[in-house]
XYZ file of C-alpha atoms in Angstrom:
743
model
C 6.987 10.783 -14.891
C 3.216 12.181 -13.043
C 0.959 10.411 -10.874
C -1.587 11.856 -8.611
C -2.945 12.406 -5.207
C -4.135 13.839 -2.246
C -3.709 16.838 -0.663
C -0.045 17.070 1.162
C 2.480 18.737 3.813
C 4.539 19.520 0.736
C 6.989 21.540 2.766
C 8.132 17.528 4.213
C 11.797 17.588 3.838
C 10.958 14.296 2.755
C 8.273 15.928 0.076
C 10.600 18.514 -1.117
C 9.572 21.711 1.006
C 8.805 23.325 -1.480
C 5.851 23.307 -3.911
C 5.803 24.559 -8.085
C 7.436 24.045 -11.212
C 10.749 21.944 -9.984
C 9.333 21.008 -7.081
C 9.085 17.894 -6.195
C 4.696 18.319 -5.564
C 4.462 20.562 -8.633
C 1.404 21.300 -9.359
C -2.615 21.157 -7.818
C -4.881 22.849 -6.522
C -7.155 22.927 -2.693
C -11.081 21.909 -4.178
C -12.364 22.191 -0.488
C -10.605 23.523 1.903
C -9.630 23.137 5.752
C -13.639 23.509 7.051
C -14.369 20.440 4.486
C -15.987 17.882 5.932
C -18.536 16.561 2.716
C -21.707 18.391 4.159
C -19.609 21.268 3.865
C -20.366 24.270 1.724
C -16.552 24.390 -0.517
C -14.149 27.350 -0.696
C -11.390 26.473 -2.914
C -8.021 28.123 -3.237
C -4.342 27.229 -5.313
C -2.559 25.467 -2.641
C -3.312 21.883 -1.516
C -1.931 21.622 1.339
C -1.933 18.765 3.588
C -1.484 20.186 7.516
C -4.147 18.494 9.160
C -4.979 14.986 8.251
C -1.991 12.860 7.137
C -4.351 10.525 4.257
C -2.466 12.009 1.707
C 0.592 12.911 2.910
C 1.177 9.518 3.936
C -0.280 8.584 -0.088
C 2.725 10.988 -1.424
C 5.763 9.156 0.899
C 5.265 5.377 -0.035
C 5.730 6.344 -3.733
C 8.152 9.726 -4.131
C 9.693 10.094 -0.697
C 12.845 10.405 -0.689
C 15.839 9.525 1.959
C 16.702 12.174 3.742
C 14.583 10.769 6.632
C 15.131 9.148 10.210
C 13.830 6.217 9.675
C 16.419 5.033 6.344
C 12.137 4.871 4.635
C 11.998 5.815 0.834
C 9.604 6.291 -2.126
C 9.145 3.613 -4.126
C 8.867 5.015 -8.230
C 11.723 8.030 -7.403
C 11.586 10.556 -9.945
C 8.899 10.968 -10.782
C 6.731 14.156 -9.829
C 3.419 14.429 -8.300
C 0.109 15.955 -8.520
C -1.789 17.118 -5.752
C -5.217 17.538 -5.469
C -6.599 18.092 -1.981
C -10.606 16.810 -1.956
C -11.089 16.233 1.673
C -11.334 19.073 4.189
C -9.492 18.116 8.071
C -12.413 16.420 8.747
C -15.162 14.354 7.605
C -15.880 12.950 3.608
C -16.222 13.964 -0.221
C -19.061 13.265 -2.852
C -19.022 12.380 -6.473
C -19.475 15.782 -8.160
C -15.429 16.842 -6.480
C -13.619 13.607 -7.252
C -15.069 13.980 -10.971
C -13.843 16.862 -10.311
C -10.896 16.355 -8.764
C -9.589 13.805 -11.620
C -10.398 15.769 -14.742
C -8.415 18.827 -13.288
C -5.238 15.789 -13.463
C -6.633 14.690 -16.538
C -6.174 18.146 -18.345
C -3.416 18.280 -16.890
C -2.535 16.479 -18.636
C -1.112 13.358 -15.492
C 0.695 9.986 -16.948
C -1.466 7.876 -14.099
C -4.136 9.248 -11.693
C -4.486 7.323 -8.280
C -7.093 7.820 -5.650
C -6.560 6.260 -1.860
C -10.231 6.713 -1.819
C -13.355 4.400 -2.089
C -17.359 2.937 -0.741
C -19.838 0.556 -1.550
C -21.087 -0.246 -4.439
C -20.242 -2.857 -6.086
C -21.421 -0.995 -9.580
C -19.619 -0.126 -12.310
C -21.962 2.383 -13.922
C -21.173 3.976 -10.242
C -20.773 8.017 -11.551
C -16.997 8.315 -10.551
C -16.445 5.289 -11.490
C -17.512 5.941 -14.224
C -15.946 9.083 -14.810
C -12.508 6.970 -14.544
C -13.262 4.725 -17.005
C -13.467 7.254 -19.681
C -9.585 8.197 -18.555
C -9.332 5.208 -19.019
C -9.969 4.795 -22.264
C -8.493 7.475 -23.293
C -4.972 6.434 -22.227
C -4.270 7.384 -18.590
C -3.754 3.925 -15.634
C -6.194 4.911 -12.445
C -5.458 2.837 -9.711
C -7.400 3.275 -6.988
C -8.236 1.118 -3.092
C -9.662 -2.251 -3.746
C -11.109 -0.475 0.230
C -10.843 -1.094 3.983
C -14.776 -3.183 4.074
C -13.515 -6.531 4.094
C -15.350 -7.684 6.894
C -18.817 -7.471 4.994
C -17.445 -10.306 3.048
C -17.980 -10.817 -0.722
C -19.799 -8.506 -3.057
C -18.610 -5.502 -1.886
C -17.014 -3.610 -4.844
C -15.263 -0.162 -3.950
C -16.087 3.132 -6.089
C -14.534 4.257 -8.091
C -12.777 1.119 -8.071
C -15.237 -1.401 -9.353
C -15.229 1.002 -12.519
C -14.850 -0.882 -16.319
C -10.871 -1.053 -16.377
C -10.655 0.157 -13.383
C -7.335 -1.013 -11.669
C -8.713 -2.292 -8.279
C -6.456 -2.547 -5.285
C -5.605 -4.648 -2.257
C -3.885 -4.795 0.621
C -1.195 -6.915 1.689
C 0.206 -7.510 5.889
C 3.628 -6.264 6.191
C 6.002 -8.994 7.189
C 7.042 -5.984 9.627
C 4.734 -4.106 12.264
C 6.564 -1.050 12.573
C 6.413 1.084 15.189
C 6.336 4.825 15.997
C 6.611 5.111 19.337
C 6.438 8.825 21.446
C 8.660 8.634 24.709
C 6.383 9.002 28.101
C 7.011 7.765 32.061
C 5.272 5.128 34.076
C 5.978 4.584 37.495
C 4.497 1.532 39.725
C 4.274 2.036 42.822
C 5.861 4.631 44.620
C 9.266 3.086 42.672
C 11.351 5.365 39.992
C 9.850 6.420 36.398
C 10.787 3.810 33.991
C 9.943 4.575 29.906
C 7.570 2.821 28.031
C 6.299 3.618 24.349
C 3.252 4.735 22.847
C 1.076 4.878 19.449
C -0.840 8.304 19.256
C -4.608 7.810 18.025
C -7.476 10.277 17.573
C -8.615 12.181 19.132
C -4.935 12.691 21.616
C -5.160 14.668 23.493
C -2.763 13.159 25.930
C 0.300 16.279 27.401
C 0.892 16.519 30.258
C -1.769 13.846 31.599
C -0.923 11.774 34.367
C -3.701 8.978 35.871
C -3.119 6.219 37.111
C -4.312 2.556 35.350
C -7.614 1.334 36.087
C -7.933 -2.097 33.911
C -11.449 -3.690 32.691
C -9.822 -6.495 34.233
C -6.643 -8.323 34.268
C -6.139 -11.113 32.264
C -4.353 -11.245 29.714
C -5.867 -13.951 27.500
C -8.819 -11.599 27.018
C -9.669 -12.626 23.461
C -12.933 -9.736 24.154
C -11.481 -7.032 26.662
C -13.967 -4.191 27.099
C -16.363 -5.761 24.531
C -19.337 -5.586 26.731
C -20.653 -2.953 28.810
C -18.512 -2.272 32.073
C -20.565 -4.034 35.687
C -22.132 -1.348 37.541
C -19.945 -1.849 40.017
C -17.313 -0.083 37.923
C -15.814 2.809 40.133
C -15.583 7.013 38.312
C -12.718 6.532 35.429
C -13.328 10.377 34.573
C -9.862 10.533 36.512
C -8.273 7.448 35.354
C -6.882 5.359 32.297
C -8.190 3.052 31.318
C -6.056 -0.171 30.415
C -8.584 -2.227 27.221
C -6.148 -5.185 25.709
C -7.299 -5.381 21.514
C -9.786 -7.928 19.969
C -12.171 -9.229 19.026
C -14.803 -5.658 18.757
C -13.971 -2.099 17.034
C -12.054 0.210 19.324
C -15.344 2.536 19.395
C -17.042 -0.109 20.823
C -14.855 -0.470 23.140
C -13.812 2.935 24.215
C -17.424 3.631 24.422
C -18.595 1.174 26.315
C -15.358 3.107 29.128
C -16.418 6.097 28.255
C -20.089 5.320 29.683
C -18.698 5.294 33.430
C -17.038 8.563 33.161
C -13.192 7.856 30.596
C -11.639 10.513 29.413
C -8.118 8.248 28.450
C -8.044 4.954 27.332
C -4.703 3.451 27.086
C -5.182 -0.227 24.255
C -2.623 -3.000 24.893
C -1.949 -5.082 21.881
C -2.132 -9.288 20.513
C 0.243 -8.771 18.487
C 2.964 -7.717 17.718
C 4.305 -3.501 17.287
C 0.664 -1.191 17.691
C -1.326 0.709 15.766
C -2.704 4.321 15.810
C -6.461 3.730 17.023
C -8.862 6.065 15.257
C -11.382 6.234 17.681
C -13.957 9.421 18.268
C -16.694 8.645 21.448
C -18.000 11.747 23.116
C -16.104 13.057 25.631
C -12.750 10.814 24.739
C -10.418 12.918 25.215
C -7.396 10.572 23.782
C -6.488 7.414 22.652
C -3.280 5.581 22.721
C -1.413 2.347 21.628
C 1.142 0.369 23.061
C 2.757 -2.761 22.607
C 1.442 -6.498 24.472
C 4.010 -6.725 26.317
C 4.443 -3.254 27.523
C 0.100 -3.808 28.709
C 1.293 -7.432 30.338
C 3.830 -5.892 32.653
C 0.832 -3.240 34.216
C -1.800 -5.559 34.533
C 0.116 -8.099 35.948
C 1.311 -5.116 38.229
C -1.986 -4.252 39.106
C -3.277 -7.997 40.216
C -0.365 -7.262 42.235
C -2.436 -4.804 43.997
C -0.175 -1.326 42.522
C -1.268 1.235 41.546
C 0.760 2.372 37.377
C 1.337 5.670 37.615
C 1.182 6.767 33.473
C 3.060 10.948 32.300
C 2.308 11.185 29.191
C 3.868 13.107 26.045
C 2.071 15.094 23.712
C 2.596 12.513 20.845
C 2.494 14.717 18.293
C 5.534 16.499 19.169
C 7.367 14.292 21.883
C 10.948 12.282 20.310
C 10.044 8.864 18.360
C 11.854 5.658 18.442
C 11.104 3.312 15.312
C 10.669 -0.099 16.293
C 10.582 -2.884 14.398
C 8.420 -6.321 15.242
C 8.807 -9.292 13.356
C 4.514 -9.632 12.150
C 3.689 -13.471 13.079
C 0.796 -13.340 12.566
C -0.458 -11.696 8.752
C 3.081 -11.636 6.583
C 2.443 -10.978 3.257
C -0.294 -12.499 3.798
C -4.486 -9.873 2.203
C -4.918 -8.332 5.245
C -8.386 -9.105 6.442
C -10.161 -6.136 5.886
C -9.080 -5.727 2.511
C -12.279 -5.432 0.204
C -13.379 -8.456 -1.477
C -15.670 -8.831 -5.379
C -17.268 -9.532 -7.600
C -18.904 -6.364 -8.962
C -22.437 -7.299 -8.642
C -22.277 -7.691 -12.811
C -19.444 -10.428 -11.236
C -16.683 -8.477 -13.140
C -12.973 -9.536 -11.415
C -12.419 -6.434 -8.934
C -9.834 -6.914 -7.091
C -6.871 -6.813 -10.109
C -4.443 -7.264 -7.879
C -2.927 -6.751 -4.062
C 0.666 -5.323 -2.771
C 1.817 -3.764 0.929
C -0.731 -2.359 2.516
C -0.502 -3.410 6.088
C 1.331 -2.295 8.845
C 3.552 0.983 6.578
C 5.801 3.356 7.483
C 5.937 6.908 5.978
C 5.563 10.608 5.438
C 2.670 12.797 7.201
C 2.088 15.950 8.276
C 5.161 18.122 10.196
C 2.276 19.037 12.751
C 0.963 15.142 12.965
C 4.910 13.946 13.782
C 6.293 13.951 10.807
C 5.752 9.938 9.894
C 3.039 7.834 11.004
C 2.553 3.787 10.147
C -1.045 2.929 8.893
C -2.624 0.113 7.402
C -5.644 0.545 4.590
C -5.279 -0.011 0.365
C -4.881 3.402 0.636
C -1.942 2.667 1.209
C -1.532 -0.729 -1.108
C -2.506 1.127 -3.991
C -0.282 4.566 -4.610
C 2.582 1.111 -4.198
C 1.234 -0.545 -6.960
C 1.159 3.541 -8.262
C 5.328 4.277 -7.868
C 5.106 0.315 -9.612
C 3.837 1.658 -12.716
C 5.897 4.328 -13.314
C 8.140 2.676 -13.251
C 7.016 -0.665 -15.006
C 6.576 2.481 -17.692
C 10.617 3.473 -17.616
C 11.597 0.054 -17.913
C 9.225 -1.430 -20.606
C 8.820 2.179 -22.241
C 4.745 2.205 -22.320
C 1.749 3.849 -20.791
C -0.442 1.727 -22.095
C -3.479 1.249 -18.824
C -4.828 -2.023 -20.881
C -1.155 -3.379 -21.370
C 0.446 -1.865 -18.064
C -2.081 -3.848 -15.453
C -1.966 -7.372 -17.548
C 1.257 -7.285 -17.649
C 1.117 -7.099 -12.670
C -1.894 -8.705 -12.364
C -0.212 -12.134 -14.705
C 3.160 -11.508 -12.635
C 1.158 -11.696 -9.701
C 2.609 -14.640 -7.372
C -1.323 -16.077 -5.488
C -0.713 -16.448 -1.802
C -3.028 -18.885 0.647
C -6.367 -17.528 2.037
C -5.791 -16.559 6.208
C -8.846 -15.373 8.343
C -6.248 -13.253 10.090
C -5.202 -16.454 12.765
C -4.797 -19.466 10.484
C -3.455 -20.095 7.531
C -5.221 -22.382 5.091
C -3.791 -24.814 2.408
C -5.984 -23.527 -0.507
C -5.083 -20.580 -2.283
C -7.058 -17.636 -1.228
C -9.825 -16.732 -3.787
C -9.679 -14.006 -6.327
C -12.865 -11.980 -5.495
C -10.270 -11.394 -2.683
C -6.143 -11.609 -3.668
C -7.492 -10.879 -7.736
C -3.840 -12.182 -8.779
C -2.221 -11.834 -6.165
C 0.968 -10.245 -4.905
C 2.581 -7.748 -7.274
C 6.671 -8.848 -8.080
C 7.799 -5.367 -10.020
C 11.013 -7.490 -11.359
C 9.378 -10.028 -12.896
C 6.174 -7.765 -14.311
C 9.706 -5.457 -16.113
C 11.103 -8.392 -17.414
C 7.834 -10.612 -18.179
C 8.769 -11.558 -22.033
C 5.290 -13.140 -22.857
C 2.438 -10.742 -22.528
C -1.672 -11.882 -21.470
C -3.923 -9.520 -23.808
C -6.638 -10.007 -20.478
C -5.565 -9.790 -17.103
C -8.804 -12.014 -14.885
C -12.066 -13.981 -16.997
C -15.192 -14.050 -15.418
C -17.405 -16.752 -16.527
C -20.554 -14.920 -14.371
C -23.335 -16.926 -12.919
C -26.200 -19.533 -13.674
C -27.967 -18.049 -15.411
C -25.490 -15.417 -17.162
C -22.326 -18.276 -17.849
C -20.099 -17.444 -20.566
C -18.421 -21.230 -21.096
C -15.773 -20.700 -22.568
C -13.547 -17.081 -23.311
C -10.442 -16.850 -25.146
C -7.362 -15.403 -24.026
C -3.997 -14.154 -26.640
C -1.132 -14.704 -25.795
C 2.129 -13.342 -27.690
C 6.096 -14.046 -27.020
C 7.613 -11.034 -27.246
C 11.203 -12.881 -26.401
C 14.005 -13.484 -29.404
C 13.398 -17.138 -29.143
C 10.972 -19.796 -29.253
C 9.018 -20.251 -26.390
C 6.786 -23.766 -25.199
C 3.735 -23.209 -23.083
C 1.649 -25.227 -20.949
C -0.518 -24.906 -19.532
C -2.816 -25.802 -16.104
C -5.785 -25.004 -13.738
C -4.470 -23.741 -10.392
C -7.499 -23.505 -8.166
C -8.154 -21.490 -4.993
C -10.941 -21.433 -2.492
C -14.752 -21.318 -3.301
C -16.332 -18.697 -1.144
C -20.379 -18.998 0.639
C -21.381 -15.810 0.160
C -24.338 -16.266 2.017
C -24.173 -18.143 5.250
C -27.214 -20.716 5.222
C -29.226 -20.865 2.926
C -32.892 -19.128 3.121
C -30.172 -16.152 4.583
C -30.340 -12.430 2.413
C -27.581 -10.380 3.349
C -23.435 -11.959 2.793
C -21.929 -13.290 5.945
C -19.662 -10.458 7.607
C -15.805 -12.505 7.210
C -14.034 -14.879 7.688
C -16.579 -16.839 5.028
C -16.989 -20.464 4.382
C -14.246 -21.385 2.632
C -14.662 -24.341 0.617
C -12.550 -27.080 -1.341
C -14.321 -27.011 -4.189
C -13.034 -26.183 -8.009
C -13.609 -24.985 -11.721
C -13.046 -28.391 -14.562
C -10.952 -26.205 -16.645
C -9.751 -27.446 -20.558
C -7.448 -24.956 -22.584
C -7.837 -25.188 -26.554
C -4.602 -25.472 -27.092
C -2.811 -26.456 -24.341
C -0.015 -26.921 -25.038
C 2.032 -24.851 -28.368
C 5.521 -23.329 -29.028
C 5.920 -20.000 -30.716
C 7.853 -18.282 -32.199
C 9.595 -15.276 -31.092
C 7.517 -12.819 -32.163
C 4.244 -15.267 -32.214
C 1.653 -14.969 -31.048
C -1.763 -18.084 -29.623
C -5.110 -16.678 -28.801
C -6.799 -19.708 -26.610
C -9.975 -20.740 -25.500
C -10.525 -22.052 -22.059
C -13.597 -23.678 -21.078
C -14.892 -24.442 -17.881
C -17.078 -26.616 -16.310
C -18.513 -24.723 -13.245
C -17.380 -26.739 -9.835
C -20.046 -29.599 -8.322
C -22.308 -30.028 -5.636
C -22.506 -27.246 -4.117
C -25.071 -25.371 -2.697
C -25.916 -22.908 -5.285
C -29.137 -21.336 -2.678
C -26.200 -19.803 -1.379
C -23.978 -17.851 -3.512
C -20.802 -20.084 -3.911
C -18.238 -18.128 -5.723
C -15.309 -20.177 -7.063
C -11.440 -18.914 -8.559
C -8.145 -19.985 -9.390
C -5.752 -19.643 -11.840
C -4.575 -20.152 -15.024
C -1.041 -21.936 -14.771
C 1.080 -19.752 -18.479
C 4.767 -22.700 -17.643
C 7.340 -22.068 -20.533
C 10.050 -23.774 -21.375
C 12.388 -20.168 -21.557
C 11.343 -20.596 -16.510
C 8.454 -18.576 -17.111
C 4.769 -18.781 -15.344
C 2.859 -16.476 -15.106
C -0.804 -16.674 -14.376
C -4.120 -15.566 -15.438
C -7.102 -15.250 -12.526
C -10.418 -15.997 -13.805
C -13.562 -16.666 -11.069
C -17.302 -17.176 -11.801
C -20.175 -18.429 -9.477
C -22.588 -20.609 -8.523
C -26.488 -20.147 -8.675
C -28.915 -17.148 -9.531
C -27.468 -13.122 -8.966
C -31.026 -12.489 -10.203
C -32.761 -14.465 -8.165
C -30.329 -13.327 -4.809
C -32.849 -10.898 -2.654
C -32.264 -7.417 -2.810
C -35.449 -5.900 -0.374
C -34.943 -6.414 3.482
C -38.557 -6.222 4.028
C -38.346 -6.012 7.987
C -35.733 -3.356 7.766
C -36.700 -1.205 4.838
C -39.964 1.385 7.044
C -41.581 3.750 7.692
C -39.225 6.600 10.722
C -38.666 9.119 11.799
C -35.824 12.178 11.803
C -34.429 11.620 14.934
C -34.130 8.280 15.150
C -30.724 7.028 15.090
C -31.825 3.767 15.811
C -34.397 3.818 12.908
C -37.632 2.245 14.606
C -40.431 2.399 12.712
C -43.183 4.293 13.894
C -46.570 3.919 14.723
C -49.652 2.956 12.075
C -51.737 5.659 11.582
C -49.136 8.217 13.317
C -49.497 11.936 11.943
C -46.252 14.063 11.050
C -47.197 17.705 11.521
C -44.918 18.823 8.634
C -43.551 22.425 8.003
C -45.743 24.580 5.205
C -44.147 23.556 1.816
C -40.326 24.615 0.588
C -40.245 26.292 4.666
C -38.286 22.687 6.034
C -34.689 24.371 6.531
C -36.098 27.260 8.272
C -34.946 28.184 11.598
C -38.408 28.713 13.002
C -39.213 24.944 12.226
C -36.404 23.186 13.685
C -38.007 21.641 15.902
C -40.119 19.881 14.156
C -39.736 16.415 13.415
C -39.503 15.451 9.946
C -40.462 11.544 8.751
C -37.448 9.128 7.720
C -37.774 6.878 5.275
C -35.332 3.920 6.055
C -34.854 1.389 2.984
C -32.388 -1.665 4.517
C -30.467 -3.698 1.200
C -29.933 -6.700 1.319
C -27.638 -6.952 -1.731
C -27.158 -4.047 -4.394
C -29.890 -2.768 -6.084
C -29.054 -1.314 -10.132
C -32.076 1.707 -9.371
C -34.217 1.715 -6.318
C -37.978 3.687 -6.077
C -40.372 5.586 -3.828
C -43.985 5.351 -4.626
C -45.908 8.357 -3.092
C -49.343 6.136 -2.252
C -52.274 7.666 -1.585
C -54.478 5.483 0.674
C -57.765 7.648 0.372
C -59.499 6.619 -3.256
C -61.781 9.214 -3.845
C -60.248 12.401 -3.604
C -59.205 13.823 -7.519
C -55.703 13.602 -7.056
C -55.947 9.997 -5.307
C -57.891 9.038 -8.546
C -56.012 10.584 -11.232
C -52.678 9.129 -9.479
C -51.476 7.401 -11.916
C -50.392 3.406 -11.900
C -46.723 2.833 -11.544
C -46.601 -1.600 -11.421
C -49.724 -1.835 -10.769
C -49.435 0.635 -8.103
C -50.844 4.616 -7.671
C -48.571 6.683 -7.698
C -48.714 10.513 -6.756
C -44.267 10.369 -7.355
C -41.348 9.569 -5.458
C -39.776 11.655 -2.783
C -37.601 14.387 -4.075
C -34.218 11.945 -2.761
C -35.952 9.270 -5.090
C -35.410 7.426 -7.379
C -31.714 6.231 -6.955
C -29.304 4.350 -8.583
C -26.912 1.406 -8.265
C -27.077 1.602 -4.493
C -24.634 -0.513 -2.613
C -25.366 -3.009 -0.096
C -26.658 -1.094 3.455
C -29.385 0.732 4.911
C -29.971 3.850 3.273
C -31.632 7.222 4.421
C -33.630 10.054 3.868
C -35.982 11.926 5.297
C -38.648 13.957 3.648
C -40.900 17.337 4.237
C -43.491 15.707 1.538
C -41.785 17.670 -1.441
C -41.943 15.187 -4.735
C -39.029 14.576 -7.487
C -40.447 16.704 -9.946
C -40.125 20.334 -7.356
C -44.266 19.834 -5.837
C -45.264 18.654 -3.090
C -47.919 15.994 -1.694
C -51.583 17.003 -0.429
C -52.348 17.221 3.667
C -53.446 12.902 2.890
C -52.966 9.550 4.535
C -49.694 7.659 2.326
C -47.816 4.928 2.187
C -44.453 4.241 0.625
C -44.552 1.579 -1.489
C -40.435 0.773 -2.166
C -39.144 -1.283 -4.732
C -35.182 -2.477 -5.364
C -34.984 -3.753 -8.805
C -32.582 -7.301 -8.449
C -29.586 -8.058 -9.788
C -30.518 -7.996 -13.798
C -33.219 -7.498 -13.629
C -34.866 -5.086 -16.219
C -35.737 -1.850 -15.048
C -39.600 -1.368 -17.466
C -40.877 -4.124 -15.857
C -42.653 -4.576 -12.588
C -41.378 -8.229 -11.233
C -38.337 -6.857 -11.759
C -38.851 -5.536 -8.818
C -39.102 -6.636 -4.594
C -41.461 -4.789 -3.180
C -42.774 -4.169 0.172
C -44.975 -1.441 1.981
C -44.902 1.220 5.250
C -47.803 2.130 6.880
C -50.104 3.769 6.339
C -48.928 8.062 7.759
C -51.132 10.976 7.460
C -49.560 13.684 6.433
C -50.292 17.790 7.648
C -48.978 20.957 7.288
C -48.340 23.851 9.636
C -49.247 27.700 9.398
C -47.875 28.654 11.192
C -43.829 27.988 13.084
C -44.823 26.200 16.364
C -43.517 22.603 17.709
C -44.514 20.504 15.825
C -44.197 16.588 17.199
C -45.280 13.714 14.785
C -48.440 11.832 17.314
C -50.469 8.467 17.108
C -53.462 8.176 15.344
C -55.635 8.876 12.811
């Protein structure tokens, strides 16, 4: 049995200690090299060793870690062979071209399962990487991909390549325990004796040998937004302190940034729940971030409030001894992780397919980074699901992707909705949890098989009221089945009517369910027989269709043999085609060096490098115009037309008309296909998509985003906005060139 994952520290004793035939990690390659960051030139070699990233090593351990480790962990699929295709350097990201190459290599090597804990916002099954993965599935190789870690973005934020047709997207469930690997260090209160405490190092982690006093933002251990606001003017210089901040409300980066603004170089968080977490918070000037337990932080706060000094003597988290402490997760045990990305796709395909434990998972880590670590994400839930697939392949003697997905989905257990703080009496939406949490044993033992893993009734415009699926009895005796509808929470996409951007999690949930009827609703199948079932839906009523509510639930299929399966379904009340996809107010022309994307004034003049010389070092000081497009929903096609303002020139007179607007063509970065919602930025040096350059003159840009389900050949199917007019001139010699207002 063969699985593939990203780069792995195969020299780790729990991962076999070697690479090549006969080893646990037996094949693969490095497509990029250590220095690759997503923008530099890849430097491939034959060795996929991970000694600096950690992500792939953690994934590999979840699948296949051996039992020879100090913490008693073991991979879920013992006996498999791993392939390792390195697509990340020590930092940064990666593009579709390298991901597609890795998938093709893994397929050609004969992998039985391909899994990737990688993704990015998309929502379109036609995305190039997703399309390639779909073809591999069509050729008989199951492909499981992380659903994404953007749960905060709300509905319609499916990730690629998980959003591909037939690609199995895996959501994340939180662990019932919160394991913490604590680096042992020392502290003292006042002139007292040294005491031991534990912490988990983050990124950056230059803690070795640091001895400094603690300084706290305040003494309120119940402050949910501790450190979220800029620190007051009375704050002392924090460059010689370790800043103590409670976890909660805003991002780690925001808290660290506020501390760094007052000179902080080291930040110690204390948790707001049991255990600790790995904090990623790279901020200029900050050398170390870490987290200790809630109880330890509260004890330090109490001492500081009493007027005592608290001094920490920090050990290096990469080399110092660690202890494993397991804390009970009292907040979200077994519930969907709040970070787990929501579907459906923009064409209302069901995503994710199902979920598995991914929150707070202890696994292997590169030896250079401490050998073991606790991480959270759909990156962790995906390899566990892939390992279950491997077990099922052996247990059921099948490698068919469709059969495996249907089995795992139908035997998964839906759970109730949690907003991260409290639990609802409503089942979590299918768009969040898919079929629910996987049940490997049930999938291995199931004798009733379904022909599909989920059902979509689409939106109101494309509503398909009746869908068919097949129930097959593979048992050795007759079974009588009864079907019923179990509704899940309906989630509103938009917070209020008139909103154009989906609401952030936790979006509004209501108890409004579709009505389902079944033909037949009860039937008996002899051993080896099958039955086609027609399920007809009536969408829930009383909902505000302009807010695009997404309804869902489960077809419960109960057998007289005691079996119980569920088939997830969903649909949308309202018209996705009518949804605004282009945020006109935030689509504009800015400056390449303006990180805040402020709009330039009308009639700004840009002095650009001579045609074809934008990358010459002589023009490094040139400030190019930046096209900023903000999509409030996904768009399958984004085009930007360069419109001449002075229609008297020969070029302008001869310019073709595109959807009623004269156009000289599109900037070289456009058009863009299958875009996620969010901000798209592109600098422009005057070049067009056909390789030519526009002449000096006055222009504006017409930005068009195709609406969901829109027909690209019709101009009326696009949202349209235009930038202010601006002038372009080209420099004739190397000199500092900056934009200036006026014509």
